[in-house]
Amino acid sequence: PSPARWYTLALLGLLLGLELIGRTATSDLHDALVAMTLISAVTITCAKHRRMPLPWMTWLLQQGQKFLKRFEQLKLDHGIDLRGTPTLPERLPRWVWAVVGGLITWAALAAVAWYYFPSGWRTPGIQLFYLGYLIVVMAVWAGLTICVIGGLYVPVALLDRWLQSIPRESDRRSAELLLIGGYVVSITMIAVFVPTVAVLVLCLLVALAAGVRYCRKTSPAPAVLWRTRSNQPIYTIPVARAAAVLIAALALLIFNLLLMANGGRLFTVGDLPNTMPLTALLGTAAAWLLPGAIVLGVARLLTWSRNDPARSQPPTIHVGGPASEGDLRRAGELIAGWGWRVRLAPDKAEPGDVGIVLVSAEQSLADEFDPGWPLKVSLADLAAGKVRDRLARRDEIQLRRNVHHGLATLFKQVIAESGRKRGCGYWFAPHWWFMDSLGREDTRKVQRENEDPTTLRPIGPPFAAVFSTRARQHLYQVFRAVKVDLIYIEGGISHRVVAKVLRQLTEVFDMHAGKRKVEDHHFRGIPKIRVMLHDYSPGSRFEATGYPEPQFDDLSRARVMHIFKDRGEQEELDDVPFDFSWEPAPALGVG
């Protein structure tokens, strides 16, 4: 026989020996040793196949490739929808429901196995097919290990971010180690007295909450567009619902892993099962490390929801002045009746507050054309409500000043980080919650490294660090009203130019009360730049001769404002016809 056949026979003998030895093993501690032997055998076989091809290994690889090609049919063309109009039919892919149904079936089978074999489902597994059981338990171990790592990593990462305010690194590391140690000790004490069933109930509650969130009506944008093939219909699923489905599936998966590991001791805190101590130990560690990660994840989601630019928070009015405490309280009640927030003296005003000074009716400047701020108003002015529009306009002005100041800070740090490189562009969209910072696009790098053209590299400080939450909410209101979803800024354009474009955009918003979309001609008065607006949609690409073409998904929908350097040769000046009918005719003299 050839060396390949000798090796195949030896490998079969090894597998047969592992099958026989495994049937005599008494616990999964022995299974771990057999698993290490099996992994070593597979690794050696792969290395052997590279140097000396094994016919059966070649056949297995071919079958695996055919199997993967079948899975490629499940791949979807997808994109992002920032428009929401015209509406598309909403639907989830069929395989998503198949996955959810498979997870529920898995949970039912695991519960039945633990019911009939309370000492561990290892007993029927090794009696039927030991190597098959070993592969299943190795997959369970891998999933539990990932849960343990995630349960440790998420709290540590968030603690590290919270401790960034400590100036000295040594002090920060000491505080981090102290908090992590206290976290682990607390979890250990809780695990001793609380049954593991509490964690499984928590997973089910998370899945149930995600299901309820999926059933709730949500905004049509942003959404995920998908289709099975290029010639098939396009469907949509709002991002909030897609995230709910993902969270529910993940919670069910974790529930199943914990059920596989701890199903025999759900309602007691007794000793670990005799036949599966390693699996139960990993399950217990994963179970009590996950609640912290889940709580922190929920807190993070609530923070994102509270700071979502699509939300609308009312302005805050700071009321001060020499008035009595009763008059200040009365003024606060009047302003709170508008649905606004109030901060009364002696509390100090915070950045973003609109300041007013409560004075007598004779000293009021509510009707002045150009008064000083904080504005002097009286209780009668507040009761009549005639200063409400002026305070709302003052709030808008302050928000727009915050935007322009943030632009300057943002671009200064971006230029310092990347320099003025050619061939670069930036995607600017602080009004979307999923856009944390500027997204840099380098066309030449994509072509050179064959990267995904839709992949953007975050650059510069996060938007939350340079813009206030309410400033981003104001930008969301303005951009959605004038039908601008994204802004593409060509590299080398300064923040002053971008600020001029935004001023012109907000001017259109103010003049037409947010009922007219902005067009190219609104920006023709700004020198040295060319502003183009294009509606991206399936089958509609951006084409402009002489200007760089930004990368965009073929299946995405958005109205994008492009800010380019003016090339000059693309625009022709039209001669304005001169009307001579209004010119005075020369009078004939009488001689």
XYZ file of C-alpha atoms in Angstrom:
591
model
C 0.000 0.000 0.000
C 1.033 3.597 -0.626
C 2.001 5.884 2.256
C -1.355 7.667 1.882
C -3.214 4.396 2.447
C -1.043 3.511 5.434
C -1.792 6.911 6.942
C -5.510 6.492 6.261
C -5.542 3.100 7.946
C -3.667 4.479 10.945
C -6.117 7.384 11.198
C -9.109 5.011 11.059
C -7.522 2.899 13.753
C -7.048 6.008 15.897
C -10.698 7.043 15.448
C -11.893 3.538 16.275
C -9.685 3.519 19.382
C -11.074 6.909 20.471
C -14.619 5.623 19.982
C -13.948 2.574 22.149
C -11.974 4.449 24.808
C -14.600 7.184 24.998
C -17.348 4.708 25.776
C -15.458 3.709 28.907
C -14.795 7.287 30.064
C -16.704 8.336 33.170
C -16.869 12.135 32.835
C -16.337 14.980 30.397
C -12.927 15.613 31.960
C -11.835 12.487 30.096
C -13.744 13.794 27.069
C -11.522 16.871 27.134
C -8.407 14.695 26.805
C -9.965 12.757 23.933
C -10.962 16.057 22.295
C -7.363 17.301 22.446
C -6.233 14.054 20.797
C -8.869 14.435 18.072
C -7.897 18.055 17.382
C -4.235 17.067 17.146
C -5.118 14.276 14.696
C -7.115 16.662 12.502
C -4.303 19.227 12.530
C -1.696 16.625 11.559
C -3.984 15.299 8.804
C -4.396 18.777 7.288
C -0.629 19.294 7.308
C -0.125 15.843 5.823
C -2.626 16.560 3.039
C -0.671 19.621 1.956
C 2.524 17.649 1.451
C 0.941 14.383 0.292
C -2.647 14.730 -1.033
C -5.046 12.190 0.421
C -7.808 11.137 -2.017
C -10.515 10.966 0.629
C -9.460 14.341 2.016
C -9.683 15.839 -1.465
C -13.189 14.389 -1.857
C -14.262 15.790 1.502
C -12.981 19.253 0.583
C -14.858 19.127 -2.716
C -18.072 18.152 -0.953
C -17.498 20.922 1.567
C -17.113 23.461 -1.237
C -20.345 22.257 -2.843
C -22.073 22.568 0.518
C -20.787 26.113 0.968
C -21.949 27.043 -2.521
C -25.447 26.022 -1.512
C -25.159 28.348 1.467
C -24.063 31.153 -0.838
C -27.572 31.100 -2.249
C -28.700 32.441 1.114
C -26.497 35.505 0.676
C -28.492 38.665 0.182
C -27.771 41.843 -1.703
C -28.261 44.499 0.932
C -28.006 48.218 1.377
C -29.109 51.067 3.632
C -32.258 53.105 3.098
C -32.125 56.631 4.488
C -35.080 57.971 2.504
C -37.977 55.742 3.428
C -39.946 56.997 0.415
C -41.404 55.657 -1.769
C -42.369 52.846 0.589
C -41.283 49.285 -0.133
C -42.826 46.025 1.125
C -41.484 45.077 4.549
C -40.358 41.482 5.025
C -37.718 39.382 6.748
C -35.792 36.707 4.825
C -37.286 33.249 5.251
C -34.096 31.776 6.670
C -34.318 34.194 9.620
C -37.557 32.553 10.728
C -35.942 29.162 10.120
C -33.081 30.102 12.454
C -35.467 31.286 15.172
C -37.517 28.099 14.816
C -34.351 26.003 14.976
C -33.287 27.713 18.207
C -36.679 27.062 19.788
C -36.545 23.404 18.699
C -33.022 23.091 20.090
C -34.204 24.412 23.467
C -37.090 21.913 23.544
C -34.819 18.967 22.727
C -32.285 20.025 25.372
C -35.025 20.287 28.011
C -36.321 16.814 27.097
C -32.792 15.347 27.270
C -32.245 16.779 30.762
C -35.683 15.607 31.878
C -34.982 11.983 31.016
C -31.271 12.078 31.955
C -30.935 14.414 34.983
C -27.318 13.327 35.565
C -26.309 14.545 32.107
C -27.153 13.985 28.429
C -23.654 12.534 28.069
C -25.001 9.048 28.889
C -27.154 8.587 25.749
C -24.575 10.407 23.651
C -21.700 8.030 24.336
C -23.962 5.003 23.952
C -25.177 6.015 20.498
C -22.073 7.536 18.883
C -19.220 8.803 21.049
C -17.333 10.822 18.411
C -20.568 12.530 17.350
C -21.288 13.373 20.989
C -17.722 14.668 21.324
C -18.143 17.058 18.386
C -21.398 18.393 19.878
C -19.908 18.919 23.335
C -16.843 20.618 21.821
C -19.171 23.067 20.039
C -20.962 23.711 23.356
C -17.619 24.308 25.094
C -16.600 26.753 22.364
C -19.858 28.688 22.710
C -19.595 28.813 26.497
C -15.980 29.993 26.271
C -17.030 32.823 23.964
C -19.742 33.765 26.474
C -17.189 33.817 29.301
C -14.813 36.002 27.289
C -17.653 38.346 26.312
C -18.891 38.520 29.884
C -15.442 39.623 30.993
C -14.563 41.873 28.051
C -17.703 44.043 27.931
C -17.560 45.259 31.569
C -13.788 45.745 31.401
C -14.048 47.787 28.184
C -16.783 50.013 29.608
C -14.932 50.450 32.894
C -11.843 51.468 30.962
C -13.854 54.125 29.116
C -15.386 55.423 32.333
C -11.960 55.693 33.964
C -10.448 57.747 31.144
C -10.965 60.884 33.222
C -8.227 59.807 35.671
C -5.120 61.670 34.462
C -2.432 59.276 35.692
C -2.327 55.924 33.940
C -1.018 54.102 37.022
C -3.945 55.364 39.115
C -6.386 54.415 36.362
C -5.000 50.875 36.135
C -5.142 50.448 39.895
C -8.760 51.589 40.003
C -9.608 49.309 37.084
C -8.041 46.262 38.762
C -9.863 47.077 42.002
C -13.229 47.389 40.256
C -12.705 44.209 38.219
C -11.711 42.280 41.342
C -14.768 43.527 43.199
C -16.952 42.652 40.199
C -15.669 39.051 40.077
C -16.004 38.603 43.861
C -19.575 39.947 43.784
C -20.518 37.582 40.971
C -19.014 34.632 42.847
C -20.984 35.426 45.996
C -24.215 35.809 44.023
C -23.613 32.501 42.222
C -23.359 30.689 45.564
C -26.768 31.771 46.843
C -28.845 32.345 43.685
C -29.867 29.442 41.404
C -28.728 29.503 37.795
C -32.333 29.512 36.617
C -32.393 33.274 37.248
C -29.917 33.846 34.414
C -31.920 31.692 32.008
C -35.062 33.635 32.905
C -33.133 36.853 32.213
C -32.192 35.584 28.739
C -35.825 34.742 28.022
C -36.919 38.192 29.220
C -34.408 39.842 26.880
C -35.677 37.734 23.968
C -39.284 38.582 24.881
C -38.512 42.320 25.133
C -36.803 42.189 21.742
C -39.859 40.430 20.286
C -42.164 43.117 21.673
C -39.894 45.804 20.213
C -40.069 44.058 16.838
C -43.866 44.182 16.881
C -43.965 47.907 17.633
C -44.365 50.348 14.762
C -41.179 52.192 13.916
C -39.861 54.805 11.516
C -39.317 53.593 7.914
C -35.841 55.141 7.859
C -33.160 54.152 8.417
C -33.865 50.678 7.113
C -32.062 47.752 5.530
C -32.877 46.974 1.906
C -32.371 43.410 0.703
C -33.094 41.103 -2.166
C -32.131 37.532 -3.016
C -30.928 38.196 -6.565
C -30.413 41.174 -8.834
C -33.651 40.506 -10.732
C -35.789 39.880 -7.635
C -38.041 42.350 -5.768
C -36.511 44.599 -3.129
C -37.764 44.401 0.443
C -37.111 46.547 3.466
C -36.765 46.017 7.193
C -36.333 48.998 9.566
C -33.037 48.993 11.436
C -34.805 48.965 14.808
C -36.677 45.790 13.886
C -33.577 44.164 12.407
C -31.694 44.875 15.643
C -34.602 43.433 17.660
C -34.497 40.187 15.668
C -30.722 39.951 16.105
C -30.931 40.513 19.872
C -33.745 37.971 20.240
C -31.797 35.322 18.287
C -28.648 35.992 20.306
C -30.557 35.745 23.598
C -32.094 32.421 22.523
C -28.684 31.096 21.479
C -27.175 31.966 24.875
C -30.215 30.459 26.598
C -29.698 27.194 24.703
C -25.995 27.042 25.542
C -26.697 27.596 29.236
C -29.521 25.073 29.127
C -27.219 22.480 27.548
C -24.664 23.039 30.313
C -26.840 23.576 33.403
C -30.162 21.958 32.617
C -29.771 19.344 35.344
C -29.411 21.891 38.158
C -31.790 24.664 37.180
C -33.749 24.769 40.437
C -31.081 23.692 42.921
C -27.608 24.806 43.922
C -26.293 21.304 44.513
C -23.061 19.755 43.403
C -22.064 19.664 39.755
C -23.284 16.595 37.820
C -20.915 13.674 38.208
C -20.713 12.926 34.493
C -20.360 16.518 33.158
C -18.448 18.634 35.721
C -16.417 20.557 33.105
C -19.482 21.490 31.052
C -21.388 22.534 34.172
C -18.436 24.601 35.397
C -18.156 26.459 32.068
C -21.918 26.936 32.040
C -21.939 28.351 35.562
C -19.086 30.748 34.769
C -20.792 31.898 31.574
C -24.165 32.216 33.301
C -22.920 34.551 36.023
C -20.611 36.598 33.844
C -23.346 37.352 31.309
C -25.836 39.301 33.504
C -23.343 42.132 34.001
C -22.739 42.320 30.250
C -26.499 42.211 29.590
C -27.229 44.995 32.086
C -24.443 47.150 30.695
C -25.624 46.436 27.153
C -29.184 47.463 28.035
C -27.846 50.631 29.694
C -25.863 51.344 26.551
C -28.940 50.894 24.377
C -30.925 53.238 26.610
C -28.140 55.813 26.354
C -28.134 55.556 22.568
C -31.909 55.863 22.532
C -31.843 58.920 24.785
C -29.135 60.596 22.671
C -30.644 59.572 19.331
C -30.640 62.637 17.038
C -34.013 61.501 15.695
C -35.533 62.244 19.108
C -36.695 65.733 19.991
C -35.761 67.231 23.331
C -37.252 70.584 24.372
C -35.031 73.597 25.049
C -33.995 74.498 28.578
C -34.679 78.003 29.888
C -32.597 79.403 32.745
C -34.578 81.933 34.780
C -32.627 84.380 36.899
C -32.858 87.918 38.112
C -33.679 89.937 41.239
C -37.264 88.634 41.438
C -38.589 86.875 44.490
C -38.551 83.123 44.873
C -42.311 82.954 44.348
C -42.105 84.912 41.074
C -39.277 82.653 39.850
C -41.344 79.592 40.673
C -44.335 81.079 38.845
C -42.192 81.816 35.799
C -40.936 78.256 35.857
C -44.509 76.926 35.917
C -45.465 79.091 32.928
C -42.484 77.911 30.885
C -43.024 74.286 31.908
C -46.565 74.657 30.589
C -45.056 75.135 27.113
C -43.458 71.687 27.427
C -39.985 73.159 27.950
C -37.446 72.464 30.657
C -36.680 75.046 33.315
C -33.637 75.762 35.460
C -34.208 78.365 38.195
C -31.719 80.525 40.039
C -29.674 80.091 42.196
C -28.752 77.106 39.970
C -26.196 78.185 37.392
C -26.956 78.110 33.693
C -25.401 75.269 31.716
C -24.099 75.418 28.143
C -27.019 75.440 25.741
C -29.509 77.039 28.139
C -31.475 80.043 26.904
C -31.143 82.707 29.589
C -33.832 85.137 30.702
C -33.921 87.645 33.550
C -37.216 88.113 35.350
C -37.931 91.822 35.872
C -40.914 94.101 36.332
C -43.156 95.007 33.385
C -41.543 98.483 33.093
C -38.038 97.001 32.674
C -39.066 94.322 30.153
C -37.241 94.275 26.798
C -39.409 91.553 25.251
C -40.544 93.888 22.443
C -37.128 95.387 21.634
C -35.675 94.675 18.174
C -32.124 93.926 19.292
C -32.113 93.320 23.048
C -29.245 91.984 25.071
C -29.116 88.437 26.371
C -30.123 87.072 28.844
C -33.412 88.657 27.801
C -35.263 90.759 30.362
C -38.896 89.647 30.540
C -41.772 89.982 32.964
C -44.341 87.506 34.238
C -46.938 89.175 32.018
C -44.783 88.494 28.939
C -44.479 84.831 29.878
C -48.192 84.506 30.650
C -49.142 86.047 27.301
C -46.721 83.715 25.509
C -45.484 86.421 23.163
C -41.802 85.763 23.954
C -42.054 82.040 23.241
C -41.169 82.381 19.539
C -38.259 84.693 20.365
C -36.874 82.223 22.911
C -37.311 79.345 20.456
C -35.435 81.331 17.800
C -32.689 82.122 20.297
C -32.402 78.413 21.032
C -32.011 77.668 17.305
C -29.280 80.312 16.989
C -27.365 78.833 19.918
C -27.660 75.329 18.460
C -26.341 76.495 15.084
C -23.449 78.270 16.779
C -22.640 74.986 18.509
C -22.663 73.262 15.107
C -20.275 75.777 13.531
C -17.943 75.702 16.518
C -17.996 71.905 16.425
C -17.180 71.940 12.706
C -14.062 73.986 13.349
C -12.931 71.630 16.124
C -13.726 68.557 14.037
C -11.851 69.613 10.906
C -8.826 70.862 12.801
C -8.320 67.451 14.367
C -9.067 65.658 11.085
C -6.488 67.702 9.185
C -3.945 67.137 11.942
C -4.590 63.398 11.777
C -4.721 62.816 8.017
C -3.167 65.884 6.447
C -4.350 67.200 3.095
C -4.123 63.968 1.134
C -5.483 63.885 -2.375
C -8.048 61.351 -3.447
C -9.830 61.471 -0.093
C -13.370 62.343 0.784
C -15.407 62.477 3.979
C -18.955 61.379 4.725
C -20.581 63.780 7.170
C -23.873 62.811 8.838
C -24.059 63.794 12.520
C -27.861 63.513 12.425
C -27.779 59.688 12.238
C -27.169 57.690 15.415
C -25.053 55.072 13.629
C -22.594 57.674 12.305
C -20.241 58.229 15.237
C -17.686 60.364 13.407
C -16.506 61.420 9.985
C -16.077 58.493 7.616
C -12.993 58.774 5.451
C -13.012 57.326 1.949
C -9.742 56.819 0.050
C -10.520 55.719 -3.510
C -6.908 55.019 -4.438
C -6.398 52.825 -1.376
C -9.539 50.825 -2.191
C -8.339 50.227 -5.740
C -4.864 49.247 -4.583
C -5.863 46.872 -1.793
C -9.136 45.588 -3.318
C -11.062 46.549 -0.211
C -14.804 46.786 0.090
C -15.643 50.166 -1.484
C -18.370 50.804 1.067
C -16.020 50.418 4.050
C -15.242 53.743 5.691
C -12.506 54.453 8.167
C -13.635 56.576 11.124
C -11.447 59.621 11.503
C -11.342 62.502 13.924
C -13.172 62.906 17.229
C -16.670 61.443 17.652
C -19.594 63.708 16.859
C -20.804 63.426 20.456
C -17.583 65.117 21.600
C -17.910 68.191 19.343
C -21.689 68.599 18.960
C -24.247 68.692 21.732
C -27.095 66.188 21.647
C -29.671 68.864 20.906
C -27.479 70.322 18.156
C -27.486 66.952 16.410
C -31.247 66.749 16.914
C -31.627 70.160 15.296
C -29.516 69.021 12.345
C -31.752 65.966 12.002
C -34.815 68.201 11.857
C -33.232 70.524 9.274
C -31.682 67.825 7.064
C -34.841 65.714 6.954
C -36.935 68.775 6.089
C -34.713 69.845 3.172
C -34.275 66.210 2.009
C -30.544 65.771 2.666
C -29.515 62.383 4.066
C -25.726 62.444 3.739
C -23.067 64.994 2.913
C -19.961 64.026 0.952
C -17.078 66.511 1.375
C -14.140 66.345 -0.997
C -10.742 66.324 0.675
C -9.066 69.705 1.036
C -12.260 71.700 1.624
C -12.041 73.726 4.807
C -14.580 73.872 7.585
C -15.317 77.516 6.677
C -16.655 76.424 3.299
C -18.723 73.663 4.877
C -20.071 76.198 7.372
C -21.145 78.473 4.490
C -22.957 75.590 2.845
C -24.759 74.748 6.095
C -25.724 78.412 6.578
C -27.246 78.476 3.115
C -29.030 75.202 3.814
C -30.528 76.484 7.068
C -31.545 79.685 5.288
C -33.606 77.640 2.825
C -35.085 75.790 5.794
C -36.046 79.063 7.533
C -37.411 80.798 4.417
C -39.716 77.951 3.435
C -40.554 76.716 6.967
C -38.988 73.333 6.232
C -41.432 72.560 3.396
C -39.055 72.754 0.440
C -36.113 70.557 -0.417
C -32.783 72.155 -1.163
C -31.443 72.126 -4.746
C -28.131 72.767 -6.487
C -28.945 76.359 -7.447
C -29.302 77.411 -3.811
C -25.500 77.250 -3.422
C -24.299 78.988 -6.600
C -23.303 82.098 -4.717
C -20.562 80.328 -2.727
C -17.235 80.766 -4.543
C -14.679 78.050 -5.402
C -16.967 75.095 -4.693
C -19.596 73.126 -6.573
C -22.530 71.633 -4.678
C -24.424 68.783 -6.339
C -27.369 66.828 -4.983
C -28.164 63.345 -6.219
C -30.822 60.803 -5.324
C -29.096 57.455 -4.990
C -31.382 54.496 -5.604
C -31.060 51.050 -7.188
C -30.047 51.668 -10.788
C -29.315 55.376 -10.295
C -25.616 56.083 -9.889
C -23.879 59.419 -9.501
C -22.214 60.601 -12.698
C -20.442 63.932 -13.009
C -17.652 64.375 -15.533
C -14.543 65.847 -13.980
C -15.600 65.255 -10.383
C -14.679 62.296 -8.156
C -17.354 59.643 -7.801
C -17.876 58.618 -4.161
C -18.442 54.948 -3.425
C -22.017 53.979 -2.651
C -23.974 50.730 -2.416
C -25.941 49.823 -5.520
C -28.897 48.818 -3.342
C -29.002 51.874 -1.085
C -31.317 54.851 -1.156
C -30.301 58.310 -0.009
C -30.263 61.907 -1.179
C -26.639 62.970 -0.967
C -25.207 66.462 -1.054
C -21.744 66.513 -2.662
C -19.417 69.415 -1.889
C -16.635 69.520 -4.506
C -13.939 71.961 -5.429
C -15.157 73.885 -8.446
C -13.387 72.650 -11.606
C -14.692 75.626 -13.556
C -14.879 74.059 -16.996
C -18.099 72.238 -16.254
C -20.275 75.352 -15.994
C -21.039 77.743 -18.814
C -22.197 81.254 -18.137
C -25.470 82.046 -19.880
C -25.909 85.574 -21.247
C -28.848 87.182 -19.535
C -31.101 88.795 -22.174
C -31.237 92.560 -21.841
C -34.634 94.246 -22.052
C -34.248 97.445 -24.073
C -37.877 98.475 -23.631
C -37.010 100.157 -20.357
C -34.089 102.180 -21.751
C -34.864 105.870 -22.378
C -34.840 106.776 -26.093
C -32.770 109.825 -27.125
C -34.959 112.908 -27.635
C -34.714 114.649 -31.031
C -33.791 118.287 -30.747
C -35.862 120.910 -32.538
C -33.579 123.058 -34.683
